[in-house]
Coordinates of C-alpha atoms in Angstrom, one line a residue:
X256 CA 104.0 -2.6 216.9
X257 CA 101.7 -1.0 219.4
X258 CA 101.5 2.8 219.5
X259 CA 99.9 2.9 222.9
X260 CA 97.1 5.1 221.9
X261 CA 93.5 4.2 221.2
X262 CA 92.2 6.7 218.6
X263 CA 92.2 5.3 215.1
X264 CA 92.9 8.7 213.5
X265 CA 96.1 8.9 215.5
X266 CA 97.3 5.5 214.5
X267 CA 97.1 5.8 210.8
X268 CA 100.5 5.0 209.2
X269 CA 100.8 6.7 205.8
X270 CA 104.4 5.7 204.8
X271 CA 107.3 3.5 205.9
X272 CA 111.0 3.8 204.7
X273 CA 114.1 1.8 205.6
X274 CA 117.2 4.0 205.6
X275 CA 120.9 3.1 204.8
X276 CA 121.5 2.3 208.5
X277 CA 118.7 -0.3 208.7
X278 CA 116.3 2.0 210.6
X279 CA 112.6 2.1 209.6
X280 CA 111.0 5.6 209.6
X281 CA 107.3 5.7 210.3
X282 CA 105.1 8.6 208.9
X283 CA 102.0 8.4 211.1
X284 CA 99.9 11.5 210.4
X285 CA 98.9 13.1 213.7
X286 CA 101.3 11.0 215.7
X287 CA 104.2 12.6 213.8
X288 CA 107.4 10.9 212.7
X289 CA 108.7 7.7 214.4
X290 CA 111.8 5.6 214.0
X291 CA 112.2 1.8 214.7
X292 CA 115.8 0.8 215.4
X293 CA 117.6 -2.5 214.8
X294 CA 116.3 -3.9 218.1
X295 CA 112.6 -3.2 217.2
X296 CA 112.1 -0.3 219.6
X297 CA 109.9 2.5 218.4
X298 CA 110.7 6.1 219.2
X299 CA 108.7 9.2 218.3
X300 CA 110.7 12.4 217.5
X301 CA 109.8 15.3 219.7
X302 CA 107.8 18.2 218.1
X303 CA 110.5 20.6 219.5
X304 CA 112.9 19.2 216.9
X305 CA 111.3 21.6 214.3
X306 CA 108.9 19.3 212.5
X307 CA 105.5 20.9 212.1
X308 CA 102.1 19.5 210.9
X309 CA 100.7 16.0 210.2
X310 CA 103.4 13.7 208.7
X311 CA 102.5 12.2 205.3
X312 CA 105.7 10.7 203.8
X313 CA 109.4 10.1 204.5
X314 CA 112.4 9.0 202.3
X315 CA 116.2 9.1 202.5
X316 CA 117.9 10.3 199.3
X317 CA 121.2 9.0 197.7
X318 CA 123.1 11.5 199.8
X319 CA 121.7 10.0 203.0
X320 CA 119.6 13.1 203.6
X321 CA 116.1 12.5 205.2
X322 CA 113.1 14.2 203.6
X323 CA 109.7 14.5 205.3
X324 CA 106.5 15.8 203.7
X325 CA 103.8 17.2 206.1
X326 CA 100.7 19.3 206.1
X327 CA 102.9 22.3 206.8
X328 CA 105.5 21.8 204.0
X329 CA 108.6 19.9 203.2
X330 CA 111.4 19.3 205.8
X331 CA 114.9 17.9 205.9
X332 CA 116.5 16.2 208.9
X333 CA 120.2 17.0 209.6
X334 CA 122.2 17.0 212.8
X335 CA 119.2 16.0 214.9
X336 CA 117.0 18.9 213.8
X337 CA 114.4 19.5 211.1
X338 CA 114.6 22.5 208.7
X339 CA 111.8 23.5 206.4
X340 CA 112.6 23.8 202.7
X341 CA 111.8 27.5 202.1
X342 CA 110.0 27.3 198.7
X343 CA 106.9 29.2 197.9
X344 CA 106.1 26.4 195.3
X345 CA 104.8 24.1 198.0
X346 CA 102.6 26.8 199.7
X347 CA 98.9 25.7 200.2
X348 CA 99.5 22.3 198.5
X349 CA 98.7 18.9 199.8
X350 CA 102.1 17.1 199.6
X351 CA 100.9 13.5 199.2
X352 CA 104.0 11.3 199.0
X353 CA 107.8 11.3 198.4
X354 CA 109.5 9.0 195.9
X355 CA 113.1 8.4 194.8
X356 CA 114.6 8.6 191.3
X357 CA 117.1 5.9 190.3
X358 CA 119.8 8.5 190.8
X359 CA 118.7 9.1 194.4
X360 CA 117.0 12.5 194.1
X361 CA 113.6 13.0 195.8
X362 CA 110.3 13.5 193.9
X363 CA 107.3 15.1 195.6
X364 CA 103.8 14.4 194.3
X365 CA 100.8 16.5 195.1
X366 CA 97.0 16.1 195.0
X367 CA 96.3 19.0 192.7
X368 CA 99.5 20.4 191.1
X369 CA 101.4 17.5 189.5
X370 CA 104.8 16.7 190.9
X371 CA 108.1 18.4 191.8
X372 CA 111.5 16.9 191.2
X373 CA 114.8 18.0 192.7
X374 CA 117.3 18.5 189.9
X375 CA 120.6 20.0 191.3
X376 CA 119.7 22.7 193.7
X377 CA 116.3 23.5 192.1
X378 CA 112.8 21.9 192.4
X379 CA 111.4 21.7 188.9
X380 CA 107.6 21.6 188.6
X381 CA 105.8 19.2 186.2
X382 CA 102.1 19.8 185.6
X383 CA 99.5 18.6 183.0
X384 CA 97.9 21.6 181.4
X385 CA 95.0 19.9 179.6
X386 CA 93.7 17.4 182.2
X387 CA 93.2 18.4 185.8
X388 CA 92.7 14.8 187.0
X389 CA 96.2 14.0 185.8
X390 CA 97.6 16.5 188.4
X391 CA 96.2 14.5 191.3
X392 CA 99.1 12.0 191.6
X393 CA 99.3 8.9 193.7
X394 CA 102.3 7.0 192.3
X395 CA 105.6 7.7 190.5
X396 CA 108.1 5.5 188.9
X397 CA 111.2 6.2 186.8
X398 CA 113.4 3.6 185.1
X399 CA 117.2 3.7 184.4
X400 CA 116.6 5.3 181.0
X401 CA 114.7 8.2 182.5
X402 CA 111.2 7.1 181.4
X403 CA 108.6 8.5 183.9
X404 CA 105.2 7.0 184.6
X405 CA 102.7 8.6 187.0
X406 CA 99.6 7.1 188.5
X407 CA 96.9 9.7 188.7
X408 CA 93.2 10.2 189.3
X409 CA 92.8 10.4 185.5
X410 CA 94.7 7.1 184.8
X411 CA 98.3 6.1 183.9
X412 CA 100.4 8.7 182.1
X413 CA 104.0 8.9 180.8
X414 CA 105.8 12.3 181.1
X415 CA 108.0 13.2 178.2
X416 CA 109.7 16.7 177.9
X417 CA 107.3 18.1 180.5
X418 CA 104.1 16.9 178.8
X419 CA 101.7 14.2 180.0
X420 CA 100.7 11.4 177.5
X421 CA 98.4 8.3 178.3
X422 CA 100.5 5.1 178.4
X423 CA 99.5 2.9 175.4
X424 CA 99.7 -0.9 175.9
X425 CA 99.3 -2.3 172.3
X426 CA 96.2 -0.1 171.8
X427 CA 94.9 -0.4 175.4
X428 CA 94.9 2.5 178.0
X429 CA 94.2 2.7 181.7
X430 CA 92.0 5.7 182.2
X431 CA 90.6 5.2 185.7
X432 CA 92.4 6.0 189.0
X433 CA 95.9 4.5 189.4
X434 CA 97.1 4.1 193.1
X435 CA 100.1 1.9 192.7
X436 CA 103.0 1.4 190.1
X437 CA 105.4 -1.3 191.1
X438 CA 108.2 -2.9 189.0
X439 CA 108.7 -6.6 189.1
X440 CA 111.9 -8.6 188.9
X441 CA 111.5 -9.4 185.1
X442 CA 111.2 -5.7 184.0
X443 CA 107.4 -5.6 184.0
X444 CA 105.1 -3.5 186.1
X445 CA 102.1 -4.1 188.4
X446 CA 99.6 -1.2 188.2
X447 CA 97.0 -1.0 191.0
X448 CA 93.7 0.8 190.3
X449 CA 90.2 1.1 191.7
X450 CA 89.1 -1.7 189.3
X451 CA 91.7 -4.4 190.1
X452 CA 95.3 -4.7 189.3
X453 CA 97.1 -4.9 185.9
X454 CA 100.3 -6.7 185.0
X455 CA 102.4 -5.5 182.0
X456 CA 105.0 -8.1 181.0
X457 CA 106.4 -5.9 178.2
X458 CA 104.3 -7.8 175.7
X459 CA 100.8 -8.3 177.1
X460 CA 98.6 -6.3 179.5
X461 CA 96.7 -8.7 181.9
X462 CA 93.9 -7.7 184.2
X463 CA 93.2 -9.3 187.6
X464 CA 90.1 -8.6 189.7
X465 CA 87.8 -10.4 192.1
X466 CA 86.7 -12.9 189.3
X467 CA 90.3 -14.1 189.3
X468 CA 90.7 -14.4 193.1
X469 CA 91.7 -10.8 194.1
X470 CA 90.4 -10.0 197.5
X471 CA 88.9 -6.7 196.5
X472 CA 88.7 -4.7 193.3
X473 CA 90.1 -1.4 194.7
X474 CA 93.9 -1.4 195.4
X475 CA 95.0 0.6 198.4
X476 CA 97.5 3.4 197.8
X477 CA 101.1 2.2 197.6
X478 CA 99.8 -1.2 198.9
X479 CA 102.1 -3.5 197.0
X480 CA 105.1 -5.5 198.0
X481 CA 107.3 -8.3 196.5
X482 CA 108.9 -10.5 199.3
X483 CA 112.2 -12.4 199.2
X484 CA 110.4 -15.5 197.8
X485 CA 109.1 -13.5 194.8
X486 CA 105.5 -13.5 196.1
X487 CA 103.4 -10.4 195.3
X488 CA 101.4 -9.0 198.3
X489 CA 98.5 -6.7 197.4
X490 CA 96.4 -4.7 199.8
X491 CA 92.8 -4.1 198.7
X492 CA 89.7 -2.5 200.1
X493 CA 88.5 -6.1 201.0
X494 CA 91.7 -7.6 202.4
X495 CA 95.2 -8.8 201.4
X496 CA 95.9 -11.0 198.4
X497 CA 99.1 -12.9 197.6
X498 CA 100.0 -13.6 194.0
X499 CA 102.3 -16.6 193.4
X500 CA 103.5 -16.8 189.8
X501 CA 104.2 -20.6 189.9
X502 CA 100.6 -21.2 190.7
X503 CA 99.3 -19.2 187.7
X504 CA 98.3 -20.6 184.3
X505 CA 100.7 -19.8 181.5
X506 CA 99.7 -18.5 178.1
X507 CA 100.6 -21.9 176.6
X508 CA 98.4 -23.8 179.1
X509 CA 95.3 -21.6 178.5
X510 CA 93.3 -22.8 175.5
X511 CA 92.5 -20.3 172.8
X512 CA 88.9 -19.0 172.5
X513 CA 86.5 -21.1 170.4
X514 CA 84.6 -19.2 167.8
X515 CA 81.6 -20.6 166.0
X516 CA 79.7 -19.0 163.1
X517 CA 76.1 -20.1 163.6
X518 CA 74.1 -18.5 160.7
X519 CA 73.7 -15.8 158.1
X520 CA 70.4 -14.0 158.1
X521 CA 69.1 -12.4 154.9
X522 CA 66.0 -10.6 155.9
X523 CA 63.9 -13.1 157.8
X524 CA 65.6 -16.2 156.3
X525 CA 68.5 -18.0 158.0
X526 CA 71.3 -19.7 156.0
X527 CA 74.2 -22.0 157.0
X528 CA 77.4 -19.8 157.3
X529 CA 79.6 -22.1 155.3
X530 CA 77.3 -22.5 152.3
X531 CA 77.9 -20.1 149.4
X532 CA 75.0 -17.6 148.9
X533 CA 73.8 -16.0 145.7
X534 CA 71.5 -13.1 146.5
X535 CA 69.4 -10.5 144.6
X536 CA 70.3 -6.9 144.5
X537 CA 67.7 -6.0 147.1
X538 CA 68.8 -8.8 149.5
X539 CA 71.6 -6.7 150.8
X540 CA 71.0 -6.6 154.5
X541 CA 73.1 -9.3 156.2
X542 CA 73.3 -10.4 159.9
X543 CA 76.0 -12.9 161.0
X544 CA 75.2 -14.9 164.2
X545 CA 78.1 -16.4 166.2
X546 CA 79.1 -17.5 169.7
X547 CA 82.5 -17.5 171.5
X548 CA 83.6 -19.8 174.3
X549 CA 86.6 -19.3 176.6
X550 CA 87.7 -21.3 179.6
X551 CA 88.7 -18.4 181.9
X552 CA 86.6 -15.3 182.7
X553 CA 84.4 -15.2 179.6
X554 CA 83.2 -11.7 180.6
X555 CA 86.6 -10.4 179.4
X556 CA 86.4 -12.0 176.0
X557 CA 87.0 -9.4 173.2
X558 CA 86.4 -9.9 169.5
X559 CA 86.9 -8.1 166.2
X560 CA 85.2 -8.5 162.8
X561 CA 85.5 -7.5 159.2
X562 CA 83.6 -8.1 155.9
X563 CA 86.0 -8.6 153.1
X564 CA 84.9 -6.9 149.9
X565 CA 83.4 -4.1 152.0
X566 CA 86.2 -3.3 154.4
X567 CA 89.8 -4.4 154.6
X568 CA 90.7 -3.3 158.2
X569 CA 89.6 -5.1 161.4
X570 CA 87.0 -3.4 163.6
X571 CA 87.9 -2.0 167.1
X572 CA 88.1 -4.5 170.0
X573 CA 84.7 -5.0 171.4
X574 CA 83.5 -6.8 174.6
X575 CA 81.2 -9.8 174.1
X576 CA 77.7 -8.4 174.5
X577 CA 75.8 -8.9 171.2
X578 CA 76.2 -12.3 169.5
X579 CA 75.6 -11.0 166.0
X580 CA 77.0 -8.5 163.6
X581 CA 74.9 -6.7 160.9
X582 CA 75.5 -4.8 157.6
X583 CA 72.8 -2.9 155.8
X584 CA 72.4 -1.6 152.2
X585 CA 75.5 -3.4 150.9
X586 CA 76.3 -2.7 147.2
X587 CA 76.5 -5.5 144.6
X588 CA 79.7 -7.5 145.0
X589 CA 81.4 -10.6 146.5
X590 CA 81.8 -10.7 150.4
X591 CA 83.2 -12.9 153.1
X592 CA 82.7 -12.4 156.8
X593 CA 85.6 -13.0 159.3
X594 CA 85.7 -13.0 163.1
X595 CA 88.5 -13.5 165.7
X596 CA 88.3 -13.6 169.5
X597 CA 90.8 -12.7 172.3
X598 CA 91.0 -14.2 175.7
X599 CA 91.9 -12.6 179.0
X600 CA 95.6 -13.1 178.3
X601 CA 95.3 -11.2 175.0
X602 CA 95.8 -14.2 172.8
X603 CA 93.8 -14.4 169.6
X604 CA 91.9 -17.3 168.2
X605 CA 92.1 -18.5 164.6
X606 CA 90.3 -16.4 162.0
X607 CA 86.9 -17.9 161.3
X608 CA 85.6 -17.1 157.8
X609 CA 82.2 -17.6 156.2
X610 CA 81.6 -19.0 152.7
X611 CA 81.6 -16.4 149.9
X612 CA 78.4 -14.4 149.5
X613 CA 77.6 -12.8 146.1
X614 CA 75.0 -10.0 145.8
X615 CA 74.1 -9.6 142.1
X616 CA 73.5 -6.4 140.3
X617 CA 70.0 -5.1 139.5
X618 CA 68.9 -5.9 135.9
X619 CA 69.0 -2.3 134.9
X620 CA 72.7 -2.3 135.4
X621 CA 73.4 -5.4 133.2
X622 CA 74.9 -5.1 129.6
X623 CA 71.9 -6.3 127.8
X624 CA 69.7 -3.7 129.5
X625 CA 72.1 -1.0 128.6
X626 CA 72.0 -2.1 124.9
X627 CA 68.2 -2.1 125.0
X628 CA 68.3 1.4 126.6
X629 CA 70.7 2.6 123.8
X630 CA 68.2 1.4 121.1
X631 CA 65.4 3.1 122.9
X632 CA 67.5 6.2 123.1
X633 CA 68.0 6.2 119.3
X634 CA 64.3 6.1 118.8
X635 CA 63.8 9.0 121.2
X636 CA 66.5 10.9 119.3
X637 CA 64.5 10.4 116.1
X638 CA 61.4 11.8 117.7
X639 CA 63.3 14.7 119.2
X640 CA 64.8 15.4 115.8
X641 CA 61.3 15.7 114.3
X642 CA 60.3 17.9 117.2
X643 CA 63.4 20.2 116.8
X644 CA 62.6 20.7 113.1
X645 CA 59.1 21.8 114.0
X646 CA 60.4 24.1 116.7
X647 CA 62.8 25.9 114.4
X648 CA 59.8 27.4 112.6
X649 CA 58.4 28.4 115.9
X650 CA 61.7 30.0 116.8
X651 CA 61.6 32.2 113.7
X652 CA 58.1 33.3 114.7
X653 CA 59.4 34.0 118.2
X654 CA 62.2 36.2 116.8
X655 CA 59.7 38.2 114.8
X656 CA 57.4 38.6 117.8
X657 CA 60.4 39.7 120.0
X658 CA 61.4 42.3 117.4
X659 CA 57.9 43.6 117.3
X660 CA 57.8 43.7 121.1
X661 CA 61.0 45.7 121.3
X662 CA 59.5 48.2 118.9
X663 CA 56.5 48.5 121.1
X664 CA 58.7 48.9 124.2
X665 CA 60.7 51.6 122.5
X666 CA 57.5 53.4 121.5
X667 CA 56.3 53.1 125.0
X668 CA 59.6 54.5 126.4
X669 CA 59.3 57.4 124.0
X670 CA 55.7 58.1 125.1
X671 CA 56.8 57.9 128.8
X672 CA 59.6 60.4 128.0
X673 CA 57.1 62.6 126.3
X674 CA 54.7 62.4 129.3
X675 CA 57.5 63.2 131.7
X676 CA 58.3 66.3 129.5
X677 CA 54.6 67.3 129.7
X678 CA 54.6 67.0 133.5
X679 CA 57.8 69.1 133.5
X680 CA 56.4 71.8 131.4
X681 CA 53.1 71.9 133.3
X682 CA 55.0 72.2 136.5
X683 CA 57.1 75.0 135.1
X684 CA 54.0 76.8 133.8
X685 CA 52.3 76.5 137.2
X686 CA 55.4 77.9 138.9
X687 CA 55.4 80.8 136.5
X688 CA 51.8 81.5 137.4
X689 CA 52.6 81.2 141.1
X690 CA 55.5 83.7 140.6
X691 CA 53.3 86.2 138.8
X692 CA 50.7 85.9 141.6
X693 CA 53.4 86.5 144.1
X694 CA 54.7 89.6 142.3
X695 CA 51.1 91.0 141.9
X696 CA 50.3 90.3 145.5
X697 CA 53.3 92.4 146.6
X698 CA 51.7 95.4 144.8
X699 CA 48.3 95.0 146.5
X700 CA 47.8 97.0 149.6
X701 CA 44.5 95.6 150.7
X702 CA 45.2 92.7 153.1
X703 CA 42.0 90.8 152.2
X704 CA 42.8 90.9 148.4
X705 CA 46.4 90.0 149.1
X706 CA 45.3 87.0 151.2
X707 CA 43.1 85.8 148.2
X708 CA 46.2 86.0 146.0
X709 CA 48.3 84.0 148.5
X710 CA 45.7 81.3 148.8
X711 CA 45.5 81.0 145.1
X712 CA 49.3 80.7 144.9
X713 CA 49.3 77.9 147.5
X714 CA 46.8 76.0 145.5
X715 CA 48.8 76.3 142.3
X716 CA 51.9 75.2 144.2
X717 CA 50.2 72.1 145.4
X718 CA 49.2 71.2 141.8
X719 CA 52.7 72.0 140.6
X720 CA 54.2 69.8 143.3
X721 CA 52.3 66.8 141.9
X722 CA 53.7 67.2 138.5
X723 CA 57.2 67.8 139.9
X724 CA 57.1 64.5 141.8
X725 CA 55.8 62.6 138.7
X726 CA 58.5 64.1 136.6
X727 CA 61.3 62.9 139.0
X728 CA 59.6 59.5 139.6
X729 CA 60.3 56.2 137.9
X730 CA 56.5 55.6 137.7
X731 CA 54.2 58.1 136.1
X732 CA 50.9 56.6 137.3
X733 CA 51.3 57.0 141.1
X734 CA 53.1 59.0 143.8
X735 CA 54.2 58.4 147.4
X736 CA 51.6 60.0 149.6
X737 CA 54.1 60.5 152.4
X738 CA 56.6 62.4 150.2
X739 CA 53.9 64.4 148.4
X740 CA 51.8 65.5 151.4
X741 CA 54.8 66.2 153.7
X742 CA 56.2 68.6 151.2
X743 CA 52.9 70.5 150.9
X744 CA 52.6 70.8 154.7
X745 CA 56.2 71.9 155.2
X746 CA 55.7 74.7 152.6
X747 CA 52.5 75.9 154.3
X748 CA 54.2 76.1 157.7
X749 CA 57.1 78.0 156.3
X750 CA 54.8 80.4 154.5
X751 CA 52.5 81.2 157.4
X752 CA 54.8 80.9 160.4
X753 CA 58.3 81.5 159.2
X754 CA 60.6 80.5 162.0
X755 CA 57.9 80.6 164.7
X756 CA 57.3 77.4 166.6
X757 CA 54.1 78.4 168.4
X758 CA 52.1 75.9 166.3
X759 CA 53.5 72.4 166.1
X760 CA 53.0 70.1 163.2
X761 CA 52.6 66.3 163.6
X762 CA 52.5 64.3 160.4
X763 CA 52.0 60.5 160.3
X764 CA 51.6 59.2 156.7
X765 CA 52.0 55.5 155.8
X766 CA 55.3 55.3 153.9
X767 CA 53.9 52.3 151.9
X768 CA 50.8 54.2 150.7
X769 CA 50.9 55.2 147.0
X770 CA 48.1 57.2 145.3
X771 CA 47.3 57.7 141.6
X772 CA 47.4 61.0 139.8
X773 CA 43.6 61.2 139.9
X774 CA 43.8 60.9 143.7
X775 CA 47.0 62.9 144.3
X776 CA 45.8 66.3 143.0
X777 CA 42.5 66.3 145.0
X778 CA 44.3 65.1 148.2
X779 CA 47.0 67.7 147.8
X780 CA 44.5 70.5 147.4
X781 CA 42.4 69.2 150.3
X782 CA 45.4 69.2 152.6
X783 CA 46.4 72.6 151.4
X784 CA 43.0 74.1 152.2
X785 CA 42.5 72.4 155.6
X786 CA 46.0 73.1 156.9
X787 CA 45.9 76.7 155.6
X788 CA 42.5 77.3 157.4
X789 CA 43.9 75.8 160.6
X790 CA 47.0 78.0 160.4
X791 CA 45.0 81.2 159.7
X792 CA 41.9 80.7 161.9
X793 CA 42.4 78.0 164.6
X794 CA 45.0 79.8 166.7
X795 CA 44.1 83.6 167.0
X796 CA 46.1 86.0 169.1
X797 CA 49.5 84.2 169.0
X798 CA 47.8 81.2 170.6
X799 CA 49.9 78.0 170.7
X800 CA 48.7 74.6 169.5
X801 CA 49.2 71.6 167.3
X802 CA 48.0 70.5 163.9
X803 CA 48.0 66.8 163.2
X804 CA 47.8 65.2 159.7
X805 CA 47.7 61.5 159.1
X806 CA 46.9 59.4 156.2
X807 CA 46.8 55.6 155.7
X808 CA 45.2 52.8 153.7
X809 CA 42.8 50.2 155.1
X810 CA 40.2 47.7 154.1
X811 CA 36.9 49.4 153.6
X812 CA 34.1 48.0 155.8
X813 CA 31.2 46.2 154.1
X814 CA 33.3 45.6 151.0
X815 CA 34.8 42.7 149.1
X816 CA 38.3 43.5 150.3
X817 CA 38.4 46.9 148.6
X818 CA 41.0 49.4 149.9
X819 CA 40.1 52.9 151.1
X820 CA 42.3 55.9 152.0
X821 CA 41.7 57.7 155.3
X822 CA 42.9 61.3 155.5
X823 CA 42.6 63.2 158.8
X824 CA 43.5 66.9 159.4
X825 CA 42.8 68.0 163.0
X826 CA 43.9 70.8 165.3
X827 CA 43.4 71.7 169.0
X828 CA 42.5 75.3 168.3
X829 CA 39.3 77.3 169.0
X830 CA 37.2 75.1 166.7
X831 CA 34.3 76.0 164.4
X832 CA 31.2 77.8 165.6
X833 CA 28.4 75.7 167.3
X834 CA 26.0 76.4 164.4
X835 CA 28.4 75.4 161.7
X836 CA 26.9 73.0 159.2
X837 CA 29.0 71.3 156.6
X838 CA 26.5 71.6 153.8
X839 CA 25.3 75.2 154.5
X840 CA 28.1 77.4 155.9
X841 CA 30.8 76.8 153.4
X842 CA 33.3 79.4 152.3
X843 CA 35.2 79.2 149.1
X844 CA 38.0 77.0 150.6
X845 CA 35.6 74.5 152.2
X846 CA 33.4 74.4 149.1
X847 CA 36.5 73.4 147.2
X848 CA 37.3 70.7 149.8
X849 CA 33.7 69.4 149.6
X850 CA 33.8 69.3 145.8
X851 CA 37.2 67.6 145.8
X852 CA 35.9 64.9 148.2
X853 CA 33.0 64.3 145.8
X854 CA 35.6 64.1 142.9
X855 CA 37.4 61.4 145.0
X856 CA 34.0 59.6 145.4
X857 CA 34.6 59.8 149.1
X858 CA 32.9 61.2 152.2
X859 CA 33.9 63.9 154.8
X860 CA 33.1 64.0 158.5
X861 CA 33.7 66.8 161.0
X862 CA 34.4 66.2 164.7
X863 CA 34.4 69.1 167.2
X864 CA 36.1 67.4 170.2
X865 CA 39.0 69.6 171.5
X866 CA 39.3 71.6 168.3
X867 CA 38.3 70.5 164.9
X868 CA 39.0 67.3 163.0
X869 CA 38.2 66.7 159.3
X870 CA 38.0 63.0 158.5
X871 CA 37.9 62.1 154.8
X872 CA 37.5 58.5 153.4
X873 CA 37.8 57.7 149.7
X874 CA 38.3 54.5 147.6
X875 CA 41.9 53.7 146.5
X876 CA 42.8 52.5 143.1
X877 CA 39.3 53.0 141.6
X878 CA 39.0 54.8 138.3
X879 CA 37.5 58.2 139.2
X880 CA 34.7 59.5 136.9

């Protein structure tokens, strides 16, 4: 039939349908909808009849109502005019094709949203929720019992209670695109895909492709037809094929595959497969060589194997690629290898079995070795008995030693408790002295004398703080430098400044630094003297500034890994006089600092950049003389 136009895009016919009056309706995309009457004359329906868009598909339902799917929606044809089905469900969807149910109701498949089925007055939507490819539908078929198959971009699916399930043909599935589903006259189905066409005869799934005479491997959409003679016509990407059942080979005529076991490899040695084998425990890696021959399309031979004694179930179907099957690290036991092949029709060959193969146990698992081992165990038991007898005496000595150790530990705990009590009493006595000095200072009117009392009280408080920390600590031989020095500095700032904030304090002390009692008292007094001097003399006339104190531990230079402490007290005040010499111009406080540094076996350095900085270095952990 000539359309009378030259453009290929305008002459693309997407669907044909013969109605109840014998007319053939033509869905021809851009050309619109045409109808061929009984005389063979083609007539195109005018666009002013209400049909809009490119025409994709056309069917007539059981009520003789014509349905047309276009790029603009779904339309019905009644009384010579098209009316659009007003449903928002179809909006913005590609309505690919219309199909009919056995009861005559239309079914509309889409390219991205599953399919719609008219049930009564409503269009019900069926969509796959877990596989987007299954919603791109090309084919739909429903049998008299209501079973629904859909051919999709993701394969062949069956729809049950609104859910999509892959169709299972005796363990085989079709998971590549399905463009055609067509029932035959015997109750089977032809299923066209992009990899040939399948035939399901209700018992076997057979596959046809170019190797079996098909013109092309990709079946065109809906391109299948069974003529009045029973011939199947199939349109492919490479031409048209015709399948004539009477010319095909039946299952009974096609010989079964021939399976041959060729060898059994144990390590590098090859053995005949039908000769019984007796192997050592370490000869437990077996490889079975075989070959399979078929007389039709050997590329589609499948086979399965199992090793009786190791597994009872057959393996999965496998294509014939490797001609051997291997097993490694088999335990001792009796084994027999079996193999079976399947031809293109799905018929299985006879089961081919190897001769029995026995892998023996290692000698150390035999009964005589176990008896020998038992005798040896009895000898070992006698030796152990002698050793245990000797150890009992040692256990008695151990009990005596542990008892003595507990007594020494108890004595040590008593001494530690006594030492803590001494620290507690020393701290109390020093606080009493501090309180007496405070009361006496209040009665003194001379400012210089009162300052001497206050300085003495601060020194005594620094010593008392050491004993207070040792009393409350779990260890009596060392204190935390950060806790100890911070509390001294906080007390000095409260004493000299009260609530004033004109002088800021910045303290950076290593929290992991611990110092012994021999180091704690001198360090506390040094910090007390240097911070007190800075608070009293570095910032005259309500001058603002900052006092920095930091202390850390480091590896001493030019030493064998010995640790040293570094204590720095600096301020940004007026600084010391230019003619100040550490060894000559020392007041009482600095003389005390100088002597305390000597007591620590350390050294002191003074820097005059932007104020005054005292840098003191002393060895850590060394017993002070």
